[in-house]
Structures are given as structure tokens and as C-alpha cells.
mmCIF file of C-alpha atoms and ligand atoms in Angstrom:
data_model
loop_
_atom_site.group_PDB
_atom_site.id
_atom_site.type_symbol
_atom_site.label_atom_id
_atom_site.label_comp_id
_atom_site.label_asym_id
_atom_site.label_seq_id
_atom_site.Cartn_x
_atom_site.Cartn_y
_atom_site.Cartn_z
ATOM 1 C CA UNK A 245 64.167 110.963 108.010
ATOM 2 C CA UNK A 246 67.084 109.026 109.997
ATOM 3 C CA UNK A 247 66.846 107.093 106.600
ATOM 4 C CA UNK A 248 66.969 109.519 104.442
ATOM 5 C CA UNK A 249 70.389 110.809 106.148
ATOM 6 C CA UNK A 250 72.019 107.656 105.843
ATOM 7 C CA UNK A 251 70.892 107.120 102.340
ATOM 8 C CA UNK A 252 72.799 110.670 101.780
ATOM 9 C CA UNK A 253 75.715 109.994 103.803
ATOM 10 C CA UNK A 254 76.217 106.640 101.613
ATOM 11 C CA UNK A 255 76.184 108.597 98.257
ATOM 12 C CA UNK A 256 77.447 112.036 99.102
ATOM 13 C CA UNK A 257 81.347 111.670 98.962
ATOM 14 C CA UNK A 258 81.268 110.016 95.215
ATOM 15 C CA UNK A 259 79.128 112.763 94.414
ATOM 16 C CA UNK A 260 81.238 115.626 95.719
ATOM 17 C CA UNK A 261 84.266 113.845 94.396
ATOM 18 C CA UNK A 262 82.552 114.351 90.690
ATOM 19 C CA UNK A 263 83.109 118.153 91.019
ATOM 20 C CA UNK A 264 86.894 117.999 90.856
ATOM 21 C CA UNK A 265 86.329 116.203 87.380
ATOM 22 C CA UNK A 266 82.434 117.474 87.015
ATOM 23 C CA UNK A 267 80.314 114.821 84.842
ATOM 24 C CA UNK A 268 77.424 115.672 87.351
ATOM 25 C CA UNK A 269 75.154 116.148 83.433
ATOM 26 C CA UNK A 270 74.981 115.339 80.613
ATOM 27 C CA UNK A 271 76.893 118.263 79.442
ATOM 28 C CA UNK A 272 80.459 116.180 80.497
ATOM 29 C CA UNK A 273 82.034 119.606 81.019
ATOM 30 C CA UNK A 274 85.047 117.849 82.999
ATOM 31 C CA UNK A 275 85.837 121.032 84.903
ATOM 32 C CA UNK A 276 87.478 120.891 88.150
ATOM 33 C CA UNK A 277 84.882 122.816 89.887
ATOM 34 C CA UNK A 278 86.308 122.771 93.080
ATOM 35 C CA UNK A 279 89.767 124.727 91.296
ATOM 36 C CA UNK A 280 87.693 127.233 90.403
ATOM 37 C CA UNK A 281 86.945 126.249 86.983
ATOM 38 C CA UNK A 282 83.429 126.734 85.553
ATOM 39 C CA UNK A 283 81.291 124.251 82.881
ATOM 40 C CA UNK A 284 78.118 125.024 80.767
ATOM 41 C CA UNK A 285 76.062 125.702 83.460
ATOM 42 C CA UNK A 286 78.140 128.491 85.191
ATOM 43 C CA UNK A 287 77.834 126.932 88.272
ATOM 44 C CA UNK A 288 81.244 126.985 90.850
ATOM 45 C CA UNK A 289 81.809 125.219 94.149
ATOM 46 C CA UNK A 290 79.044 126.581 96.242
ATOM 47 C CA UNK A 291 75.228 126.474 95.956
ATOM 48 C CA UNK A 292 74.236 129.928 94.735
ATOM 49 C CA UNK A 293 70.799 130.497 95.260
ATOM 50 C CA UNK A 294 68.156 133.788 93.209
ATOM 51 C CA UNK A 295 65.344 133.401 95.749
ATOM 52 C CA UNK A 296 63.189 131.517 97.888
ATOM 53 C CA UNK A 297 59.875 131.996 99.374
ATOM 54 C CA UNK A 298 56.566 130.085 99.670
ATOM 55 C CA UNK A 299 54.799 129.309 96.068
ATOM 56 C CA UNK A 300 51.433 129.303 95.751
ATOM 57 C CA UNK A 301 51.580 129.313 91.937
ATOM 58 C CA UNK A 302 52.655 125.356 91.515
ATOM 59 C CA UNK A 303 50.146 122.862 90.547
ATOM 60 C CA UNK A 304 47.457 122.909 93.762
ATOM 61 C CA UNK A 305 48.631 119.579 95.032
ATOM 62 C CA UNK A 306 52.603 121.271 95.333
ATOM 63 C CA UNK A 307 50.740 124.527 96.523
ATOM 64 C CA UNK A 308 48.035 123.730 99.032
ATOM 65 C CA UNK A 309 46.951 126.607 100.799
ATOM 66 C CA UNK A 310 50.492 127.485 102.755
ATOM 67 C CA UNK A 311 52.792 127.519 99.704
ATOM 68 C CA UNK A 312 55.841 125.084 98.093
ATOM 69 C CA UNK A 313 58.643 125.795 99.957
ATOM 70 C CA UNK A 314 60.446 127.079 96.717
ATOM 71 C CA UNK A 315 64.585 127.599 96.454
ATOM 72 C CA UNK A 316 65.315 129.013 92.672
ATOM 73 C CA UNK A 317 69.357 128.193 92.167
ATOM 74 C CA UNK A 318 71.096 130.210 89.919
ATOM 75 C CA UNK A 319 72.903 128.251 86.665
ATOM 76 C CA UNK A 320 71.535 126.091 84.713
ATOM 77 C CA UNK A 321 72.534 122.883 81.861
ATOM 78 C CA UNK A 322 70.479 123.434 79.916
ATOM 79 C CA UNK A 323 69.658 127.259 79.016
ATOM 80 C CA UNK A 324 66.856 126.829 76.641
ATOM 81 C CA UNK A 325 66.698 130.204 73.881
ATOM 82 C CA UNK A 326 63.224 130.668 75.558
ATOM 83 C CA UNK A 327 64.116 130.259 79.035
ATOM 84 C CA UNK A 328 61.627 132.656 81.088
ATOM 85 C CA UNK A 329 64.470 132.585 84.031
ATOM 86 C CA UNK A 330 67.073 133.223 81.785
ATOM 87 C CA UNK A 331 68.427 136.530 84.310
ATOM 88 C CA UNK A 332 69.889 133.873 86.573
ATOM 89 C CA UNK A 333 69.710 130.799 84.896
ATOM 90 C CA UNK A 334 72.090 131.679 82.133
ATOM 91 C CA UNK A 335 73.915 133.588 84.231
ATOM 92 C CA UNK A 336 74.880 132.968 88.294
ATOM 93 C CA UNK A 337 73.399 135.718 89.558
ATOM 94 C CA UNK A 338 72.068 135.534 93.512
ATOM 95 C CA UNK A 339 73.389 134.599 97.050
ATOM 96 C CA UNK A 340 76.213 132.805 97.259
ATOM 97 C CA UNK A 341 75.294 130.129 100.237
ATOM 98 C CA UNK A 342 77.727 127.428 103.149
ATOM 99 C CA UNK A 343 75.785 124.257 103.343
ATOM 100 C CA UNK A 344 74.797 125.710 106.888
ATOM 101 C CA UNK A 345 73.116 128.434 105.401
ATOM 102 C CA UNK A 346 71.530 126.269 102.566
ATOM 103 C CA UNK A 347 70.408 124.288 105.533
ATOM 104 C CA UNK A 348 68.593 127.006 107.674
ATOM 105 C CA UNK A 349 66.788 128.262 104.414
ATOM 106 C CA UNK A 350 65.701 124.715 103.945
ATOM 107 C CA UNK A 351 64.421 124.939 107.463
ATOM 108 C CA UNK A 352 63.266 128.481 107.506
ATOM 109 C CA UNK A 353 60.691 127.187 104.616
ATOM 110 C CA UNK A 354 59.269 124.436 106.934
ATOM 111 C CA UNK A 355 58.914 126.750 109.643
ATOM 112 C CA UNK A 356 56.535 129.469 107.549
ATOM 113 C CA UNK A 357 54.388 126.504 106.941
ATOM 114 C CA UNK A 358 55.600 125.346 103.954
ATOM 115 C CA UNK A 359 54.229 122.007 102.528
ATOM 116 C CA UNK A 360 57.167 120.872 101.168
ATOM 117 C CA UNK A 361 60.902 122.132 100.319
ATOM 118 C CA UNK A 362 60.563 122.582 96.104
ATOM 119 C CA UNK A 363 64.524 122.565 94.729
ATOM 120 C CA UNK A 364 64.460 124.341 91.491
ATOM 121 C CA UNK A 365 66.905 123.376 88.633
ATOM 122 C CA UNK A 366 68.782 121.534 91.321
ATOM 123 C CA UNK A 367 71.055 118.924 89.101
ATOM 124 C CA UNK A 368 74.208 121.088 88.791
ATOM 125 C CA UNK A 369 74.645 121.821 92.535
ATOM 126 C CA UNK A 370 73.213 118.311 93.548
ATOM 127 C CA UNK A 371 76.755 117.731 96.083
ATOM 128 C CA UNK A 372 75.743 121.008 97.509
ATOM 129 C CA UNK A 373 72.067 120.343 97.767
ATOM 130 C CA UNK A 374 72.457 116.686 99.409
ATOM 131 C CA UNK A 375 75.023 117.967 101.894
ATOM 132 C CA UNK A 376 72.830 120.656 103.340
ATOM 133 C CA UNK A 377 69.780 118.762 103.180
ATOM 134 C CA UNK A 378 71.290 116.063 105.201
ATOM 135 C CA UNK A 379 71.817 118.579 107.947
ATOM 136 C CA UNK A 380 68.373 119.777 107.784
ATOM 137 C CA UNK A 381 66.798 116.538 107.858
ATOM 138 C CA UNK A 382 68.946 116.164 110.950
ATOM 139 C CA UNK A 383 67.624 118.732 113.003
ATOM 140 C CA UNK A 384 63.797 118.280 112.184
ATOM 141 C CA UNK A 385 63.235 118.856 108.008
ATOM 142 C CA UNK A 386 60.116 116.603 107.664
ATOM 143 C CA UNK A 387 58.543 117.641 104.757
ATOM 144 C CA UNK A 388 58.286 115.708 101.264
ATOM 145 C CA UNK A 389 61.606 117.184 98.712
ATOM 146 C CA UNK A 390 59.942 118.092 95.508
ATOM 147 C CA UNK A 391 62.818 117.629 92.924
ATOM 148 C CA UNK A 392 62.015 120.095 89.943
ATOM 149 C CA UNK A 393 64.117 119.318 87.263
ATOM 150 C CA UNK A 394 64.496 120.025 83.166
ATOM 151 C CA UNK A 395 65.123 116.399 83.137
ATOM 152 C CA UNK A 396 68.189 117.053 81.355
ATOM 153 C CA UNK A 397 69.969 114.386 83.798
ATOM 154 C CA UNK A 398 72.142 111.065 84.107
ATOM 155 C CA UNK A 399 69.862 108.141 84.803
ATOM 156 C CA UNK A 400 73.004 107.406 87.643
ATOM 157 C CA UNK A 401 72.483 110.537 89.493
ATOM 158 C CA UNK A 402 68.443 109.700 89.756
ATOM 159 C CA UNK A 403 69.260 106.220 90.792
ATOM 160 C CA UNK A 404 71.289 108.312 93.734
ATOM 161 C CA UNK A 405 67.875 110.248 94.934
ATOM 162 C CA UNK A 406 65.953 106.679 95.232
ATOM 163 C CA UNK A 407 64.489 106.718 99.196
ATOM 164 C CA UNK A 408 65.688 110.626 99.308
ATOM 165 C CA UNK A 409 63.403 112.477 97.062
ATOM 166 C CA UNK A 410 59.519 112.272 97.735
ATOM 167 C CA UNK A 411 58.282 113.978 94.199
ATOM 168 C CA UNK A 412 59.468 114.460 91.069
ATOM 169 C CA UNK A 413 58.458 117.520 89.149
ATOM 170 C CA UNK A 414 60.230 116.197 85.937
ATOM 171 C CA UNK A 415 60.135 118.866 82.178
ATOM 172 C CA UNK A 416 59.723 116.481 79.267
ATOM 173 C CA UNK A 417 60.077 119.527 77.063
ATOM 174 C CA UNK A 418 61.162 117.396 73.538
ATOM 175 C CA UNK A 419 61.260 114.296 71.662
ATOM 176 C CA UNK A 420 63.001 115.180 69.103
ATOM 177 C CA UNK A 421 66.784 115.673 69.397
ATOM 178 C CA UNK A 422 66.712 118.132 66.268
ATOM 179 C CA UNK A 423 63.980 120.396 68.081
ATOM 180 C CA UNK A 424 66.000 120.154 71.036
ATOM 181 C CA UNK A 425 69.106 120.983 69.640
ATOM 182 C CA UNK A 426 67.750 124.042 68.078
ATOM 183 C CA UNK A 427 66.212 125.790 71.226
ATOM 184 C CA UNK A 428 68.304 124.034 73.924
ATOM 185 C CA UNK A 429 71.676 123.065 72.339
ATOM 186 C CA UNK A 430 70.682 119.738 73.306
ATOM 187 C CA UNK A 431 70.556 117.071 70.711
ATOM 188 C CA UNK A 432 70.694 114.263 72.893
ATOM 189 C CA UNK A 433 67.774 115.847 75.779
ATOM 190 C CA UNK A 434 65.429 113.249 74.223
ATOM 191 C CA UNK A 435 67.538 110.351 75.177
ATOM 192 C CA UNK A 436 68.513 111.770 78.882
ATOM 193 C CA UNK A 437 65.362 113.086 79.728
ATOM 194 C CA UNK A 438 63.909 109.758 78.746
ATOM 195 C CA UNK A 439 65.774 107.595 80.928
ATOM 196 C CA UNK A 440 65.802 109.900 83.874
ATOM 197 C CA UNK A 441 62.107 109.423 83.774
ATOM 198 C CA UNK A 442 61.850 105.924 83.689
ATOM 199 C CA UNK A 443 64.001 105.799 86.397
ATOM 200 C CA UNK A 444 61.733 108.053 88.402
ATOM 201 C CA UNK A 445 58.860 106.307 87.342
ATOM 202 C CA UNK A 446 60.309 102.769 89.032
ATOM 203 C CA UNK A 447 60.829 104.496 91.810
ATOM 204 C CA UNK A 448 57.310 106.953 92.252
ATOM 205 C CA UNK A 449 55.307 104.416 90.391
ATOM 206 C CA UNK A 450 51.897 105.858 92.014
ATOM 207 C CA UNK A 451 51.591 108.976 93.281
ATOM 208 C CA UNK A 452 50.464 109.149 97.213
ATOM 209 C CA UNK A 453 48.076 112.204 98.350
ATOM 210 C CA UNK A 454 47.277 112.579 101.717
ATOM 211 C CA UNK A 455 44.728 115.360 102.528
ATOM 212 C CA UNK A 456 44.709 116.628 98.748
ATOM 213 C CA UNK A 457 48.212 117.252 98.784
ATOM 214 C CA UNK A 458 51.168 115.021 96.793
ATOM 215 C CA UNK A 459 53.359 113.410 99.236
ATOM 216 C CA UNK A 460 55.258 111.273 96.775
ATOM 217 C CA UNK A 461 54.825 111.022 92.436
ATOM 218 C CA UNK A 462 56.368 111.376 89.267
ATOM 219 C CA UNK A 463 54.261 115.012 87.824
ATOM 220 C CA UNK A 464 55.999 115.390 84.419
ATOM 221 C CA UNK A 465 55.417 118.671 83.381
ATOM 222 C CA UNK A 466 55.291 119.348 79.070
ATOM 223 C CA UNK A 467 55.601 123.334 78.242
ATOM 224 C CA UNK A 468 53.621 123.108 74.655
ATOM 225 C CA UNK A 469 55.696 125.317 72.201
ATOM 226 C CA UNK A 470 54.148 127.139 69.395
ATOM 227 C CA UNK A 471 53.707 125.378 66.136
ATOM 228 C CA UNK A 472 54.947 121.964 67.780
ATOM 229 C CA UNK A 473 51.710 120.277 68.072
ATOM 230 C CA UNK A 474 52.748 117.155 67.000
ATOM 231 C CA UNK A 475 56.012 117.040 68.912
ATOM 232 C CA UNK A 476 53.539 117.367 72.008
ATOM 233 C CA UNK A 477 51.501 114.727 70.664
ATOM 234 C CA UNK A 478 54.283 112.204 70.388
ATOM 235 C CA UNK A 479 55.074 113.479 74.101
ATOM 236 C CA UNK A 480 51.672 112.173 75.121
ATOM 237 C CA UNK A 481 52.015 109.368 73.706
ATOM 238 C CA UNK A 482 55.132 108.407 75.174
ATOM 239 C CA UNK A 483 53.779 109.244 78.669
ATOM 240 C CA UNK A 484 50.784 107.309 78.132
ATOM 241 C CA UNK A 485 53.236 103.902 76.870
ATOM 242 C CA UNK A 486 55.517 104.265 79.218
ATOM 243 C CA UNK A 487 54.617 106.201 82.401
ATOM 244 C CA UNK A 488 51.051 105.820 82.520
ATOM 245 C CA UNK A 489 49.959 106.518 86.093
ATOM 246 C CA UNK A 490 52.591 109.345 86.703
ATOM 247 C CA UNK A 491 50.411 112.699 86.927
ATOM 248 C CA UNK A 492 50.959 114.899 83.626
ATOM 249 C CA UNK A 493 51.034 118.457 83.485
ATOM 250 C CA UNK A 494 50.439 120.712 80.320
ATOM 251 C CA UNK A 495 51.074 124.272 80.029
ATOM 252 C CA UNK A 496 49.829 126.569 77.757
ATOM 253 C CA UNK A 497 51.809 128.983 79.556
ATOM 254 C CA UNK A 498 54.688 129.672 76.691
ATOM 255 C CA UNK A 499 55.729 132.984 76.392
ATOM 256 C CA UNK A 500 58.583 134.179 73.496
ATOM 257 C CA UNK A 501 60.939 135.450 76.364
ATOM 258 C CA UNK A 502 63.961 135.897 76.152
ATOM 259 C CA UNK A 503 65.957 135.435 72.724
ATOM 260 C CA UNK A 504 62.426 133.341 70.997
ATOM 261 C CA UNK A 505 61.450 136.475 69.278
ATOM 262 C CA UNK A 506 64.066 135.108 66.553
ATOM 263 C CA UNK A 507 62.863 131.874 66.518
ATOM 264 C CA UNK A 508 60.099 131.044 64.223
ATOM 265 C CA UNK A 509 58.106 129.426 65.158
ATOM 266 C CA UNK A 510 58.325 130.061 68.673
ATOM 267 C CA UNK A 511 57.993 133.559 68.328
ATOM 268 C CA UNK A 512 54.803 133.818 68.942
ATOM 269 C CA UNK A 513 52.296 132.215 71.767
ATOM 270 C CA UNK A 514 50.095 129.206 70.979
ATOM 271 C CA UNK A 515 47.261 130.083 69.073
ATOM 272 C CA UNK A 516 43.559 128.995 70.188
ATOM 273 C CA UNK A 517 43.513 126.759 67.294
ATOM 274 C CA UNK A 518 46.521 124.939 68.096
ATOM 275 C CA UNK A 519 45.477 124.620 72.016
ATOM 276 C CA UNK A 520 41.806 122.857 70.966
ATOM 277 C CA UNK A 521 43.728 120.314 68.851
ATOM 278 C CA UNK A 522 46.140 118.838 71.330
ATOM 279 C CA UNK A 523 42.747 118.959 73.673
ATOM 280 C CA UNK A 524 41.184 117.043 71.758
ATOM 281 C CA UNK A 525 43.997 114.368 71.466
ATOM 282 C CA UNK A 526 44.261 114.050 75.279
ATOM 283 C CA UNK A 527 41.158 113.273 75.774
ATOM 284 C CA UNK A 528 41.541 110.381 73.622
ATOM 285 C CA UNK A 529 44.991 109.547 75.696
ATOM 286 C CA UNK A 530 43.201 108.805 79.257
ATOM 287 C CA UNK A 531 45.832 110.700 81.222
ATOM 288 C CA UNK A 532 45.897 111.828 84.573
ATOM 289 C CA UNK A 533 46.665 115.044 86.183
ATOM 290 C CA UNK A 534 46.155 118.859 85.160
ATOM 291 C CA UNK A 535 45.734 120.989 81.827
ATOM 292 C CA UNK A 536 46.582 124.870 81.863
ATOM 293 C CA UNK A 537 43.919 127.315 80.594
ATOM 294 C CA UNK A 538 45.387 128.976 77.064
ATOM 295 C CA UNK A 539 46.181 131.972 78.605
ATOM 296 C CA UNK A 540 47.463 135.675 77.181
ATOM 297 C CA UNK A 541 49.521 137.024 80.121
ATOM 298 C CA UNK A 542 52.473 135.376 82.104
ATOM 299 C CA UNK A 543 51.017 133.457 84.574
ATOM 300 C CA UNK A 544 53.050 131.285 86.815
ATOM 301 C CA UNK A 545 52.335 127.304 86.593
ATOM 302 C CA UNK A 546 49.297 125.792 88.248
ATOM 303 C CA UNK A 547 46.854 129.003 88.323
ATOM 304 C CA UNK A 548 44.704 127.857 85.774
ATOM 305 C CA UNK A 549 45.038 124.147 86.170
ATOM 306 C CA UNK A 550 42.049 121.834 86.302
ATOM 307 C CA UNK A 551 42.091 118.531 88.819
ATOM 308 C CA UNK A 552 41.437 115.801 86.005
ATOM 309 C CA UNK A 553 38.443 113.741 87.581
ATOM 310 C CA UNK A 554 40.058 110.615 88.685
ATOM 311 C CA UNK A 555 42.619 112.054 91.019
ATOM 312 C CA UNK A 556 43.717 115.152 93.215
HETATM 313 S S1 SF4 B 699 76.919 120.148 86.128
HETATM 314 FE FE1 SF4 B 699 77.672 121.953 84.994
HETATM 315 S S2 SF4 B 699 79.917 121.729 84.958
HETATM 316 FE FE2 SF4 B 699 79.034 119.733 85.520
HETATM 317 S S3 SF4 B 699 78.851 118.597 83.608
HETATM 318 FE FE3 SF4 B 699 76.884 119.627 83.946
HETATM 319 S S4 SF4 B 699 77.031 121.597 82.895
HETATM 320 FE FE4 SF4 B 699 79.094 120.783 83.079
#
């Protein structure tokens, strides 16, 4: 951990330095967060946090039996016209936190028995997040940081986590820029997301379980959207080219929250049909990880996932 804080303490005032001028995303608002001013993802000067408790609903590995220590910030880059979070992800809504008190959450997680501290949509308030986490690795924080990200990132800013997160719990949610400008405003996620993955690939090339649990990996999570079967196909085929032992994870869990009832497609859920074909093309792909169950009702992530057979 003593590592960990000097890894932080080497990349933290750079980082912080970035908010007066913010290019933390790709979004290159060039706000002056610390002024007061406010980018795409809404987010200010402090860490502003929805909720936190111990999830059991995250893939079993994240889960175990006690929980992922889970922080939900508020804010988001991305803000995809779907977006089942969208009450405080496309807009700040929650506790405003200090670092101290970002730290003693962090800490109050591990102390319930959490198996490790899960930050949720952390990139925009990643100054914020390092500098508390620092502190808590300081005064005891010992468990693996699960870094659970849209993937919408800089390659540079994953580079900075190398040695300080344990697992990445990375969205590849498009390949196509056009798909992902139309749901996400996002034309160039494909590109971003892309690199930010390889980079977390070279540095979670394997993923290490100890007692069933994940105590370091790349999981890339792909939501399957409605009448985008092929787009996930090409997904799965990228993962198996270029990341082929990170762990995949693919939800069937898409609901049309939000503003998707306008969206066709992705107004709808995906159909049985649909489901059984992209099935059948993983099982050609050799993959590892977890599949969701096609499921009706909201269901949070992991519930209904399925070990594959060669590891968990
Ligand atoms: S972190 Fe927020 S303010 Fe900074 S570049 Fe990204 S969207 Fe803009």
C-alpha cells in the first residue's frame, strides 16, 4: 500500500493542476474547475458522491458474499440517452464530500466487510478520488480498487492508475462512432474507449483470483442494445483479437430508461431472438468470463451471470 501512496503522491499535483484548465476526458471542456466553472459532465471542484453501500449485485467475483464496496459519484462524460442513472449522472445531484470525508467512506466500506472499494464513473473527479484514496491507503485501506469506468477516457490518465488500481471494470459499449454519436454524443468513444483498454490490458494482462474472488483483471463489461447485434458482434471480436484473456461480461440487462423510448431501435428490450444469436456467436469466440440471463425486469448486473467453465 506504502507503494501505492507514493505512486499517487508522484502523479497527483499534474492531475489536480488539470482542473484549472480541465482536459481530465475526452470531452476537452477547458473549464477552470477550480473558478467555479463547470464542463460536460457537471462536475465542480469537489467529489460529489449519490450513494454508497455494499453491492452484492456485481458480477460474483466483485460481490463475494460481503458486498463491493460501491461509491456512485454524481456527473458523468458521457450521459448516454439510455443512461439507467441518468437522476444523478446527468445531473450532480448527492453529497457534496472534503477528501477527509471521501476518505472515511472509503474506509467505512472496508470496515463493513467489504471486498473491495468499487469507484463508480470515477474519471471526472479522478484529482479528488486519488487524493482521498491516498489518505485511506495511509491509515489501513487494503483492499483491491475496482475502477468502473464507461471507458470514455484518455489513454494518459490510465497510464496514471498503473500500480494504483487492482481491477478494471471497463464499458466497451460501441464500435461504431456513428452509433455512439447518436446515443452518447460521442463520435469518437470508439477510438478512446479502445485505447484506454489496451492500456489496461498491458497492465491487468491476467486476471488473479484468490479464494474465488478477483484481486486484479481487466472485466470489460458490453451492455447489448436492441437491434445492434452485429455492433456486439464486432465487439466480440475485437475483445477476442485484442484482449483475449481479459474476463468479458455481457448483459442482457438493457432497459429503454430514460429518454430511449424515442430512440428506435432502442426503444424496446432485446428480443429472445436476438439474445440466442449473439449466443450462438460466442460460443464460437472462446471467451472467458460471464453471460447475463435475457431477463424482463431491471435487474442489477451480475444476478443472473453464469461462471464460464475455465475460470472463476
Ligand atoms: S472531466 Fe468534465 S469538465 Fe473535464 S474535460 Fe471531461 S467533461 Fe469536461
Amino acid at each position: 500500500m506504502k507503494n501505492k501512496v507514493k505512486l499517487i503522491g508522484k502523479k497527483i499535483n499534474d492531475l489536480e493542476k488539470n482542473l484549472e484548465n480541465c482536459s481530465i476526458c475526452p470531452r476537452n471542456c477547458r473549464v477552470n474547475r477550480v473558478a467555479g466553472q463547470i464542463g460536460y459532465c457537471g462536475a465542480g471542484l469537489r467529489a460529489v458522491t449519490y450513494t454508497s453501500f455494499l453491492h452484492r449485485g456485481e458480477e460474483p467475483a466483485i460481490s463475494g458474499k460481503m458486498g463491493s464496496g460501491t461509491i456512485f459519484f454524481s456527473g458523468c462524460n458521457l450521459r448516454c440517452v439510455y443512461c439507467q442513472n441518468h437522476k444523478f449522472s446527468h445531473s450532480i445531484q448527492g453529497e457534496v464530500l472534503t477528501r477527509q470525508a471521501l476518505c472515511s467512506l472509503m474506509l467505512k466500506l472496508q470496515k463493513e466487510g467489504a471486498h473491495n472499494l468499487n469507484l463508480v464513473t470515477p474519471a471526472h473527479f479522478m484529482p479528488q478520488i486519488l487524493r482521498a484514496l491516498s489518505m485511506a491507503l495511509s491509515r489501513g485501506l487494503n483492499i483491491p480498487i475496482v475502477y468502473n469506468t464507461s471507458s470514455y477516457e484518455k489513454k494518459e490518465i490510465i497510464e496514471l492508475l498503473s500500480g494504483i488500481v487492482d481491477i478494471y471494470l471497463a464499458d466497451l459499449r460501441y464500435i461504431d462512432g456513428e452509433v455512439a454519436s447518436l446515443y452518447s454524443n460521442a463520435k469518437d468513444y470508439p477510438f478512446y474507449a479502445k485505447q484506454s483498454i489496451l492500456e489496461m490490458y498491458k497492465q491487468q494482462p491476467e486476471p488473479v483470483f484468490d479464494s474465488g474472488l478477483l484481486k486484479e483483471a481487466l472485466v470489460i463489461r458490453h451492455l447489448v442494445l436492441p437491434g445492434y447485434i452485429e455492433e456486439s458482434k464486432r465487439i466480440l471480436e475485437w475483445i477476442k483479437k485484442n484482449t483475449p484473456n481479459a474476463i468479458l461480461s455481457l448483459m442482457f440487462q438493457y432497459q429503454p430508461y430514460h429518454k430511449a423510448g424515442n430512440y428506435l431501435p432502442i426503444n424496446r428490450t432485446v428480443s429472445r431472438e436476438e439474445y440466442n444469436k449473439l449466443i450462438g456467436f460466442l460460443k464460437g469466440l472462446d471467451l472467458n468470463g460471464w453471460v447475463q440471463d435475457l431477463i424482463s425486469e431491471e435487474s442489477l448486473a451480475g444476478v443472473h451471470f453464469k461462471p464460464s467453465a475455465k475460470k472463476s
